[in-house]
mmCIF file of C-alpha atoms in Angstrom:
data_model
loop_
_atom_site.group_PDB
_atom_site.id
_atom_site.type_symbol
_atom_site.label_atom_id
_atom_site.label_comp_id
_atom_site.label_asym_id
_atom_site.label_seq_id
_atom_site.Cartn_x
_atom_site.Cartn_y
_atom_site.Cartn_z
ATOM 1 C CA MET A 277 -0.198 0.084 0.210
ATOM 2 C CA ASP A 278 1.431 3.350 -0.831
ATOM 3 C CA GLN A 279 2.746 5.451 1.796
ATOM 4 C CA LEU A 280 0.992 9.251 1.496
ATOM 5 C CA LYS A 281 3.440 11.976 2.627
ATOM 6 C CA MET A 282 1.611 14.653 4.530
ATOM 7 C CA GLY A 283 5.239 16.684 5.679
ATOM 8 C CA ASP A 284 8.634 16.740 6.940
ATOM 9 C CA GLY A 285 10.711 18.465 9.507
ATOM 10 C CA PRO A 286 10.791 16.966 13.307
ATOM 11 C CA ILE A 287 7.195 14.979 13.000
ATOM 12 C CA LEU A 288 6.653 12.696 9.624
ATOM 13 C CA PHE A 289 3.159 12.280 9.089
ATOM 14 C CA SER A 290 2.125 9.668 6.824
ATOM 15 C CA ARG A 291 -1.571 7.800 5.593
ATOM 16 C CA ARG A 292 -1.817 4.199 5.264
ATOM 17 C CA GLY A 293 -4.702 4.292 4.063
ATOM 18 C CA ALA A 294 -6.710 4.380 6.752
ATOM 19 C CA LEU A 295 -3.720 4.029 8.602
ATOM 20 C CA ALA A 296 -2.476 7.289 9.776
ATOM 21 C CA THR A 297 1.102 7.098 11.026
ATOM 22 C CA ALA A 298 2.983 9.980 13.042
ATOM 23 C CA THR A 299 6.881 9.107 12.728
ATOM 24 C CA LEU A 300 9.500 11.312 15.782
ATOM 25 C CA ASN A 301 12.144 12.224 13.748
ATOM 26 C CA LEU A 302 15.161 13.821 15.789
ATOM 27 C CA PRO A 303 16.875 10.398 15.803
ATOM 28 C CA LYS A 304 20.242 12.715 16.556
ATOM 29 C CA ALA A 305 18.405 13.853 19.798
ATOM 30 C CA LEU A 306 16.925 10.588 20.343
ATOM 31 C CA ASN A 307 13.629 11.765 19.080
ATOM 32 C CA ALA A 308 13.100 14.494 22.522
ATOM 33 C CA LEU A 309 10.457 16.024 22.279
ATOM 34 C CA ASN A 310 10.467 19.849 22.108
ATOM 35 C CA LEU A 311 7.543 22.511 22.098
ATOM 36 C CA ASP A 312 7.524 22.752 18.055
ATOM 37 C CA MET A 313 6.780 18.233 18.319
ATOM 38 C CA ILE A 314 4.925 18.596 21.216
ATOM 39 C CA GLU A 315 2.346 20.905 19.320
ATOM 40 C CA SER A 316 2.792 19.450 15.944
ATOM 41 C CA LEU A 317 1.259 15.924 17.188
ATOM 42 C CA SER A 318 -1.422 17.210 19.548
ATOM 43 C CA ALA A 319 -2.559 19.056 16.482
ATOM 44 C CA GLN A 320 -2.279 16.693 13.988
ATOM 45 C CA LEU A 321 -3.707 14.136 16.274
ATOM 46 C CA ASP A 322 -7.478 16.832 16.381
ATOM 47 C CA GLN A 323 -7.363 16.296 12.688
ATOM 48 C CA TRP A 324 -6.830 12.592 12.441
ATOM 49 C CA ALA A 325 -10.050 12.274 15.362
ATOM 50 C CA ASP A 326 -12.106 14.823 13.201
ATOM 51 C CA ASP A 327 -11.343 13.110 9.988
ATOM 52 C CA ASP A 328 -13.878 9.437 9.200
ATOM 53 C CA SER A 329 -11.322 8.460 6.848
ATOM 54 C CA VAL A 330 -8.907 7.586 9.377
ATOM 55 C CA ALA A 331 -9.421 4.427 11.832
ATOM 56 C CA ALA A 332 -6.009 3.980 13.554
ATOM 57 C CA VAL A 333 -3.456 5.801 14.239
ATOM 58 C CA TRP A 334 0.583 4.800 14.603
ATOM 59 C CA ILE A 335 3.350 6.410 16.450
ATOM 60 C CA ASP A 336 6.886 5.426 15.900
ATOM 61 C CA GLY A 337 10.307 7.214 16.163
ATOM 62 C CA SER A 338 12.953 8.014 13.817
ATOM 63 C CA GLY A 339 16.196 4.956 13.903
ATOM 64 C CA ASP A 340 16.594 2.139 15.902
ATOM 65 C CA LYS A 341 18.336 3.585 19.056
ATOM 66 C CA ALA A 342 14.886 5.425 20.004
ATOM 67 C CA PHE A 343 11.016 5.735 20.241
ATOM 68 C CA CYS A 344 11.644 9.369 22.981
ATOM 69 C CA ALA A 345 14.325 9.479 25.043
ATOM 70 C CA GLY A 346 12.163 12.262 27.044
ATOM 71 C CA GLY A 347 11.761 15.849 26.976
ATOM 72 C CA ASP A 348 13.899 18.906 25.621
ATOM 73 C CA VAL A 349 15.493 19.259 29.589
ATOM 74 C CA VAL A 350 18.237 21.830 27.856
ATOM 75 C CA ALA A 351 15.434 24.026 27.129
ATOM 76 C CA LEU A 352 14.142 23.001 30.006
ATOM 77 C CA TYR A 353 17.678 24.580 31.333
ATOM 78 C CA ARG A 354 17.413 28.027 29.912
ATOM 79 C CA GLY A 355 13.447 28.306 31.189
ATOM 80 C CA SER A 356 14.362 27.007 35.152
ATOM 81 C CA THR A 357 15.799 28.980 38.256
ATOM 82 C CA GLY A 358 19.596 28.113 39.442
ATOM 83 C CA TYR A 359 20.795 28.547 43.134
ATOM 84 C CA GLU A 360 22.077 31.531 42.864
ATOM 85 C CA GLU A 361 19.315 33.174 41.831
ATOM 86 C CA LEU A 362 17.499 32.191 44.451
ATOM 87 C CA ARG A 363 19.917 33.648 46.599
ATOM 88 C CA ARG A 364 19.973 36.761 44.946
ATOM 89 C CA GLY A 365 16.138 36.862 46.137
ATOM 90 C CA GLU A 366 15.464 36.705 42.494
ATOM 91 C CA THR A 367 11.282 36.239 41.692
ATOM 92 C CA PRO A 368 11.413 32.750 39.133
ATOM 93 C CA ASP A 369 9.961 33.283 36.134
ATOM 94 C CA TYR A 370 7.658 30.629 35.462
ATOM 95 C CA THR A 371 6.019 31.352 31.766
ATOM 96 C CA PHE A 372 8.507 28.736 29.898
ATOM 97 C CA THR A 373 8.230 25.883 32.115
ATOM 98 C CA THR A 374 4.516 26.695 32.811
ATOM 99 C CA ASP A 375 4.248 26.971 28.973
ATOM 100 C CA PHE A 376 5.695 23.407 28.375
ATOM 101 C CA PHE A 377 4.497 21.358 30.943
ATOM 102 C CA SER A 378 0.763 22.773 29.978
ATOM 103 C CA ARG A 379 1.138 21.354 26.293
ATOM 104 C CA GLU A 380 3.242 18.307 27.378
ATOM 105 C CA TYR A 381 0.907 17.242 29.471
ATOM 106 C CA ARG A 382 -2.327 18.646 27.224
ATOM 107 C CA LEU A 383 -0.722 15.896 24.624
ATOM 108 C CA ASP A 384 -0.468 13.045 26.895
ATOM 109 C CA TYR A 385 -4.218 13.972 28.493
ATOM 110 C CA LYS A 386 -5.700 13.642 24.464
ATOM 111 C CA ILE A 387 -3.844 10.479 23.773
ATOM 112 C CA HIS A 388 -5.075 9.079 27.043
ATOM 113 C CA THR A 389 -8.559 10.141 26.146
ATOM 114 C CA TYR A 390 -7.817 8.891 22.112
ATOM 115 C CA LYS A 391 -11.313 7.803 20.817
ATOM 116 C CA LYS A 392 -9.337 6.048 17.704
ATOM 117 C CA PRO A 393 -6.755 3.503 18.633
ATOM 118 C CA ILE A 394 -3.449 4.641 19.236
ATOM 119 C CA VAL A 395 -0.902 2.001 18.670
ATOM 120 C CA VAL A 396 2.062 2.922 20.000
ATOM 121 C CA TRP A 397 5.655 1.185 18.830
ATOM 122 C CA GLY A 398 7.925 1.687 21.674
ATOM 123 C CA GLY A 399 11.622 -0.238 20.714
ATOM 124 C CA GLY A 400 14.747 1.130 22.112
ATOM 125 C CA ILE A 401 14.694 3.920 24.468
ATOM 126 C CA VAL A 402 11.415 5.266 26.003
ATOM 127 C CA MET A 403 12.130 7.840 28.591
ATOM 128 C CA GLY A 404 10.515 10.947 29.825
ATOM 129 C CA GLY A 405 8.364 12.528 27.807
ATOM 130 C CA GLY A 406 8.414 9.052 25.906
ATOM 131 C CA ILE A 407 6.657 7.154 28.310
ATOM 132 C CA GLY A 408 4.594 10.035 28.521
ATOM 133 C CA ILE A 409 3.093 9.260 24.975
ATOM 134 C CA MET A 410 3.765 5.378 25.313
ATOM 135 C CA ALA A 411 1.587 5.185 28.802
ATOM 136 C CA GLY A 412 -1.671 6.589 27.504
ATOM 137 C CA ALA A 413 -1.600 4.575 24.618
ATOM 138 C CA SER A 414 -4.392 1.985 24.188
ATOM 139 C CA HIS A 415 -1.924 -0.601 22.177
ATOM 140 C CA ARG A 416 1.296 0.156 23.210
ATOM 141 C CA ILE A 417 4.449 -2.070 21.714
ATOM 142 C CA VAL A 418 7.151 -2.907 23.078
ATOM 143 C CA THR A 419 10.467 -5.164 22.446
ATOM 144 C CA GLU A 420 13.414 -7.099 22.690
ATOM 145 C CA THR A 421 15.544 -3.588 22.618
ATOM 146 C CA THR A 422 13.113 -1.788 24.482
ATOM 147 C CA ARG A 423 14.661 0.283 27.485
ATOM 148 C CA MET A 424 12.032 2.567 29.628
ATOM 149 C CA ALA A 425 12.527 4.235 32.785
ATOM 150 C CA MET A 426 11.517 7.336 34.178
ATOM 151 C CA PRO A 427 15.219 8.818 35.797
ATOM 152 C CA GLU A 428 14.216 12.271 36.790
ATOM 153 C CA ILE A 429 16.420 11.737 40.005
ATOM 154 C CA THR A 430 19.062 12.020 38.567
ATOM 155 C CA ILE A 431 18.232 15.915 37.049
ATOM 156 C CA GLY A 432 15.737 16.936 40.494
ATOM 157 C CA LEU A 433 12.321 16.194 39.480
ATOM 158 C CA PHE A 434 10.749 13.653 39.163
ATOM 159 C CA PRO A 435 8.188 11.187 37.457
ATOM 160 C CA ASP A 436 5.658 13.012 36.148
ATOM 161 C CA VAL A 437 4.128 13.119 32.482
ATOM 162 C CA GLY A 438 0.958 10.898 33.960
ATOM 163 C CA GLY A 439 3.880 9.230 36.388
ATOM 164 C CA SER A 440 1.420 9.843 39.601
ATOM 165 C CA TRP A 441 -1.344 7.778 37.732
ATOM 166 C CA PHE A 442 0.306 4.978 35.909
ATOM 167 C CA LEU A 443 3.115 4.265 39.053
ATOM 168 C CA ASN A 444 0.550 3.859 41.092
ATOM 169 C CA ARG A 445 -1.152 1.151 38.925
ATOM 170 C CA MET A 446 1.907 -0.717 39.374
ATOM 171 C CA PRO A 447 2.320 -4.690 40.927
ATOM 172 C CA GLY A 448 3.028 -3.683 44.607
ATOM 173 C CA ARG A 449 5.739 -1.191 45.276
ATOM 174 C CA THR A 450 6.966 -1.719 41.920
ATOM 175 C CA GLY A 451 6.244 2.302 41.080
ATOM 176 C CA LEU A 452 7.578 3.178 44.295
ATOM 177 C CA PHE A 453 10.837 1.927 44.099
ATOM 178 C CA LEU A 454 11.202 2.664 40.119
ATOM 179 C CA GLY A 455 10.079 6.426 40.480
ATOM 180 C CA LEU A 456 12.503 7.157 43.384
ATOM 181 C CA THR A 457 15.446 5.289 42.095
ATOM 182 C CA GLY A 458 14.818 6.025 38.201
ATOM 183 C CA ALA A 459 16.045 1.940 37.271
ATOM 184 C CA GLN A 460 15.903 1.046 33.867
ATOM 185 C CA PHE A 461 13.313 -2.172 32.763
ATOM 186 C CA ASN A 462 13.142 -3.405 29.779
ATOM 187 C CA GLY A 463 10.151 -4.423 27.498
ATOM 188 C CA SER A 464 9.202 -7.565 29.847
ATOM 189 C CA ASP A 465 9.430 -5.490 32.333
ATOM 190 C CA ALA A 466 7.199 -3.474 31.143
ATOM 191 C CA LEU A 467 4.580 -6.427 30.184
ATOM 192 C CA PHE A 468 4.911 -7.268 34.143
ATOM 193 C CA ALA A 469 4.347 -3.185 35.384
ATOM 194 C CA GLY A 470 0.962 -2.534 32.931
ATOM 195 C CA MET A 471 3.108 -0.598 30.891
ATOM 196 C CA ALA A 472 2.819 -2.654 27.565
ATOM 197 C CA ASP A 473 0.368 -4.689 25.924
ATOM 198 C CA ARG A 474 2.737 -6.375 23.068
ATOM 199 C CA MET A 475 5.894 -7.735 22.990
ATOM 200 C CA LEU A 476 6.550 -7.714 19.285
ATOM 201 C CA PRO A 477 10.389 -8.961 17.331
ATOM 202 C CA ASP A 478 11.705 -5.235 17.032
ATOM 203 C CA ASP A 479 12.641 -6.276 13.053
ATOM 204 C CA ARG A 480 9.610 -6.645 12.207
ATOM 205 C CA ARG A 481 8.175 -3.073 12.974
ATOM 206 C CA GLU A 482 7.368 -2.649 8.769
ATOM 207 C CA THR A 483 5.811 -6.327 8.662
ATOM 208 C CA VAL A 484 3.661 -4.842 11.793
ATOM 209 C CA LEU A 485 2.607 -1.697 10.067
ATOM 210 C CA LEU A 486 1.413 -3.638 6.437
ATOM 211 C CA GLU A 487 -0.365 -5.129 8.754
ATOM 212 C CA LEU A 488 -2.335 -3.368 10.536
ATOM 213 C CA ALA A 489 -3.044 -0.596 7.244
ATOM 214 C CA GLY A 490 -4.607 -3.845 5.473
ATOM 215 C CA LEU A 491 -7.315 -4.429 8.549
ATOM 216 C CA GLU A 492 -10.316 -3.841 8.154
ATOM 217 C CA PHE A 493 -11.520 -1.203 9.339
ATOM 218 C CA PHE A 494 -15.159 0.108 10.484
ATOM 219 C CA ALA A 495 -17.042 3.199 11.730
ATOM 220 C CA ASP A 496 -17.564 1.447 15.149
ATOM 221 C CA CYS A 497 -14.090 2.915 16.850
ATOM 222 C CA GLU A 498 -14.817 -0.492 19.430
ATOM 223 C CA ARG A 499 -14.580 -2.194 16.778
ATOM 224 C CA ASN A 500 -11.330 -1.246 15.433
ATOM 225 C CA HIS A 501 -9.298 -1.313 18.740
ATOM 226 C CA ARG A 502 -11.010 -4.849 18.933
ATOM 227 C CA GLN A 503 -9.531 -5.419 14.911
ATOM 228 C CA VAL A 504 -5.642 -4.013 16.352
ATOM 229 C CA SER A 505 -5.622 -5.893 19.238
ATOM 230 C CA ASP A 506 -6.463 -9.405 17.985
ATOM 231 C CA CYS A 507 -3.665 -8.519 15.063
ATOM 232 C CA LEU A 508 -1.217 -7.506 17.415
ATOM 233 C CA LYS A 509 -1.791 -10.864 19.273
ATOM 234 C CA ARG A 510 -1.631 -13.075 16.880
ATOM 235 C CA LEU A 511 2.307 -11.265 15.813
ATOM 236 C CA GLN A 512 3.678 -11.011 19.354
ATOM 237 C CA ARG A 513 6.860 -12.708 20.839
ATOM 238 C CA PRO A 514 5.667 -15.903 22.278
ATOM 239 C CA PRO A 515 6.834 -15.676 26.049
ATOM 240 C CA ALA A 516 9.689 -18.277 25.751
ATOM 241 C CA GLU A 517 11.286 -15.796 23.404
ATOM 242 C CA GLN A 518 10.832 -12.571 25.812
ATOM 243 C CA PRO A 519 13.835 -11.733 27.941
ATOM 244 C CA GLN A 520 13.494 -11.650 31.907
ATOM 245 C CA SER A 521 11.853 -9.434 33.848
ATOM 246 C CA ASN A 522 13.665 -7.790 36.452
ATOM 247 C CA LEU A 523 11.044 -6.394 38.265
ATOM 248 C CA ARG A 524 9.207 -9.921 38.029
ATOM 249 C CA ALA A 525 12.648 -11.528 38.904
ATOM 250 C CA HIS A 526 12.927 -9.062 42.281
ATOM 251 C CA TYR A 527 9.545 -8.483 42.922
ATOM 252 C CA ASP A 528 10.043 -10.242 46.531
ATOM 253 C CA GLN A 529 13.049 -7.998 46.983
ATOM 254 C CA ILE A 530 11.492 -4.739 46.025
ATOM 255 C CA GLN A 531 8.854 -5.259 48.460
ATOM 256 C CA GLN A 532 10.893 -6.207 51.359
ATOM 257 C CA LEU A 533 13.206 -3.151 50.684
ATOM 258 C CA THR A 534 10.072 -0.720 50.434
ATOM 259 C CA ASP A 535 8.273 -2.479 53.194
ATOM 260 C CA HIS A 536 8.916 1.071 55.824
ATOM 261 C CA ALA A 537 6.138 3.258 57.239
ATOM 262 C CA THR A 538 8.875 6.512 56.218
ATOM 263 C CA LEU A 539 10.424 7.671 52.973
ATOM 264 C CA PRO A 540 13.870 8.025 55.096
ATOM 265 C CA ALA A 541 13.564 4.493 56.202
ATOM 266 C CA VAL A 542 13.158 3.688 52.276
ATOM 267 C CA CYS A 543 15.590 5.034 50.810
ATOM 268 C CA ARG A 544 17.887 4.011 53.465
ATOM 269 C CA ALA A 545 16.825 0.437 52.929
ATOM 270 C CA ILE A 546 17.239 0.792 49.294
ATOM 271 C CA THR A 547 20.797 2.852 49.535
ATOM 272 C CA ALA A 548 21.999 -0.085 51.725
ATOM 273 C CA TYR A 549 21.852 -2.304 49.716
ATOM 274 C CA ASP A 550 25.457 -4.844 49.755
ATOM 275 C CA GLY A 551 24.693 -7.728 47.476
ATOM 276 C CA GLU A 552 26.005 -9.086 44.237
ATOM 277 C CA ASP A 553 22.834 -7.817 42.053
ATOM 278 C CA LYS A 554 23.859 -5.388 39.085
ATOM 279 C CA TRP A 555 20.520 -4.019 38.150
ATOM 280 C CA LEU A 556 19.781 -3.326 42.456
ATOM 281 C CA GLN A 557 23.328 -1.885 42.937
ATOM 282 C CA LYS A 558 22.891 0.849 40.317
ATOM 283 C CA ALA A 559 19.210 1.108 41.395
ATOM 284 C CA ALA A 560 21.077 2.205 44.899
ATOM 285 C CA ALA A 561 23.355 4.423 43.327
ATOM 286 C CA THR A 562 21.200 6.330 41.398
ATOM 287 C CA LEU A 563 18.943 7.119 45.012
ATOM 288 C CA ALA A 564 22.134 8.119 46.180
ATOM 289 C CA GLY A 565 23.502 10.262 43.936
ATOM 290 C CA GLY A 566 20.461 11.626 42.727
ATOM 291 C CA SER A 567 18.262 14.805 44.110
ATOM 292 C CA PRO A 568 17.383 14.606 47.584
ATOM 293 C CA LEU A 569 14.652 16.799 46.896
ATOM 294 C CA THR A 570 12.901 14.289 44.080
ATOM 295 C CA PRO A 571 12.498 11.161 46.714
ATOM 296 C CA TRP A 572 10.014 13.775 49.101
ATOM 297 C CA ILE A 573 7.556 14.520 46.027
ATOM 298 C CA VAL A 574 7.640 11.078 44.658
ATOM 299 C CA TRP A 575 6.531 9.628 48.356
ATOM 300 C CA GLU A 576 3.960 12.774 48.493
ATOM 301 C CA GLN A 577 2.677 12.368 45.032
ATOM 302 C CA LEU A 578 1.798 8.628 44.504
ATOM 303 C CA LYS A 579 0.325 9.221 48.292
ATOM 304 C CA ARG A 580 -1.871 11.999 47.121
ATOM 305 C CA GLY A 581 -2.655 10.833 43.659
ATOM 306 C CA ARG A 582 -3.874 7.682 44.403
ATOM 307 C CA HIS A 583 -6.849 8.162 44.002
ATOM 308 C CA SER A 584 -6.981 10.957 41.705
ATOM 309 C CA SER A 585 -8.041 11.425 38.527
ATOM 310 C CA LEU A 586 -6.672 11.490 35.202
ATOM 311 C CA ALA A 587 -7.031 14.953 34.717
ATOM 312 C CA GLU A 588 -6.605 15.484 38.631
ATOM 313 C CA VAL A 589 -3.073 13.834 38.406
ATOM 314 C CA PHE A 590 -2.158 16.487 35.292
ATOM 315 C CA ARG A 591 -2.969 19.529 37.309
ATOM 316 C CA MET A 592 -0.931 18.768 40.272
ATOM 317 C CA GLU A 593 1.371 17.235 38.211
ATOM 318 C CA LEU A 594 2.301 20.916 36.021
ATOM 319 C CA VAL A 595 2.486 22.751 39.687
ATOM 320 C CA LEU A 596 4.825 20.764 40.862
ATOM 321 C CA ALA A 597 7.170 20.359 37.621
ATOM 322 C CA VAL A 598 6.633 24.197 37.195
ATOM 323 C CA ASN A 599 8.185 24.513 40.757
ATOM 324 C CA LEU A 600 10.554 21.997 41.192
ATOM 325 C CA CYS A 601 12.129 23.928 38.343
ATOM 326 C CA ALA A 602 12.453 27.096 39.776
ATOM 327 C CA SER A 603 13.910 25.050 42.491
ATOM 328 C CA GLY A 604 17.988 25.193 42.006
ATOM 329 C CA HIS A 605 17.578 21.258 42.244
ATOM 330 C CA PHE A 606 16.205 19.943 38.597
ATOM 331 C CA ARG A 607 18.984 23.415 37.249
ATOM 332 C CA GLU A 608 21.847 21.901 39.344
ATOM 333 C CA GLY A 609 20.663 18.423 37.906
ATOM 334 C CA VAL A 610 20.556 19.598 34.294
ATOM 335 C CA ARG A 611 24.283 21.149 34.762
ATOM 336 C CA ALA A 612 26.122 18.243 36.070
ATOM 337 C CA LEU A 613 24.461 15.494 33.538
ATOM 338 C CA LEU A 614 24.576 17.359 30.227
ATOM 339 C CA ILE A 615 25.469 20.864 30.439
ATOM 340 C CA ASP A 616 29.315 20.632 32.437
ATOM 341 C CA LYS A 617 28.743 16.559 32.285
ATOM 342 C CA ASP A 618 31.358 16.339 35.445
ATOM 343 C CA ARG A 619 28.388 14.284 37.152
ATOM 344 C CA GLN A 620 28.968 15.686 40.346
ATOM 345 C CA PRO A 621 25.892 17.705 40.693
ATOM 346 C CA GLN A 622 25.959 20.042 44.482
ATOM 347 C CA TRP A 623 22.684 19.572 45.554
ATOM 348 C CA GLN A 624 21.477 22.265 47.680
ATOM 349 C CA PRO A 625 20.086 21.123 50.950
ATOM 350 C CA ALA A 626 22.535 17.591 50.252
ATOM 351 C CA THR A 627 20.630 15.715 51.894
ATOM 352 C CA LEU A 628 16.960 14.446 52.793
ATOM 353 C CA GLU A 629 17.243 15.023 56.285
ATOM 354 C CA GLU A 630 17.838 18.768 55.603
ATOM 355 C CA ILE A 631 14.506 18.731 53.036
ATOM 356 C CA SER A 632 12.047 20.789 55.354
ATOM 357 C CA GLY A 633 8.322 19.639 55.249
ATOM 358 C CA GLU A 634 7.767 22.722 54.850
ATOM 359 C CA GLN A 635 9.963 23.240 51.205
ATOM 360 C CA VAL A 636 8.084 20.189 49.978
ATOM 361 C CA GLU A 637 4.363 21.620 50.562
ATOM 362 C CA ARG A 638 5.833 24.443 48.514
ATOM 363 C CA CYS A 639 6.182 22.416 45.733
ATOM 364 C CA PHE A 640 2.680 21.276 45.692
ATOM 365 C CA GLU A 641 1.191 25.505 45.855
ATOM 366 C CA ALA A 642 0.292 26.939 42.792
ATOM 367 C CA PRO A 643 2.548 28.982 41.769
ATOM 368 C CA TRP A 644 0.094 31.368 39.569
ATOM 369 C CA SER A 645 -2.995 33.098 40.707
ATOM 370 C CA GLY A 646 -5.609 32.443 39.143
ATOM 371 C CA ASP A 647 -6.640 29.152 37.848
ATOM 372 C CA ASN A 648 -4.972 25.783 36.920
ATOM 373 C CA PRO A 649 -4.291 26.102 33.201
ATOM 374 C CA LEU A 650 -5.279 22.430 32.423
ATOM 375 C CA ALA A 651 -8.395 23.150 34.772
ATOM 376 C CA ASP A 652 -10.758 22.856 31.996
ATOM 377 C CA LEU A 653 -9.090 18.945 31.511
ATOM 378 C CA ARG A 654 -12.087 16.595 32.340
#
């Protein structure tokens, strides 16, 4: 079936019959999302929602290294506030970060609530903002190359893009563990955690596209959802051919490490791990070296978001994201990881115990006057 090209640039939009496709197209940047990409994809999804000739949507990433490695943190770094500005008493400028996160979360919410089937091919790296797009899709595909994580603790942010929603819905306390440690998880882990629906061979992407494009679609969205589900089930990788799930293998140990009534006790248990398991060693080291503010936010966001609606979650996370970008921690984390690349962030305060309850509470208080910019989400 011929592919009808609908444009080029950072996102490629195409049609294969009734199947509309969007390809994130910044492979050198691992398809990281910038504001233009967010706006472009959101507008195109609106058009396809109203187009009766479109029965289903496919979203993937250009190249074989990543679906999407996250958001444009360097742009957010430029629009954030550092420790020096805070010491001088300067008032943070919330304009860019409010605009960026509110548009990104609107896109994520739109995907969660989209009536037509959305299939996301999550091969390679899927982190941060990439998980935001993938988490809400009706049909989430992983492969043997999938590497997922919410590693915001390394940059003084928090697992956003709906993390308060999907981390709370993972088995046991695996969501808390992943949020605190930023641990990477593979496609089998994603299936176990409810973050993916099918695992397919990474080299079969074009075959899967052709199969989906060749389906007999109908005017009934629910019927089309079933059509897509049946097709992907037929093509999926047998369980015997799937990689081992670290989350499943370490489930009991994760439960034990997180079985404490307070956040400091949980963090002490994880960082005190002295076994020989490389995956747990890395998770412990990442938590130990990460922002001391982020664990408090993770602990509170999961507690406060446990019974929240999806719209309430995104409103809460918008407040958190804007405030954390004005806390100094985010700017210091990005500086150490991506700007100066010394990997030696100088957190202020430097320890979990030095973070006050008042400081945490302020992160949950709206930094603007008037309504939350996502007040209209229902």
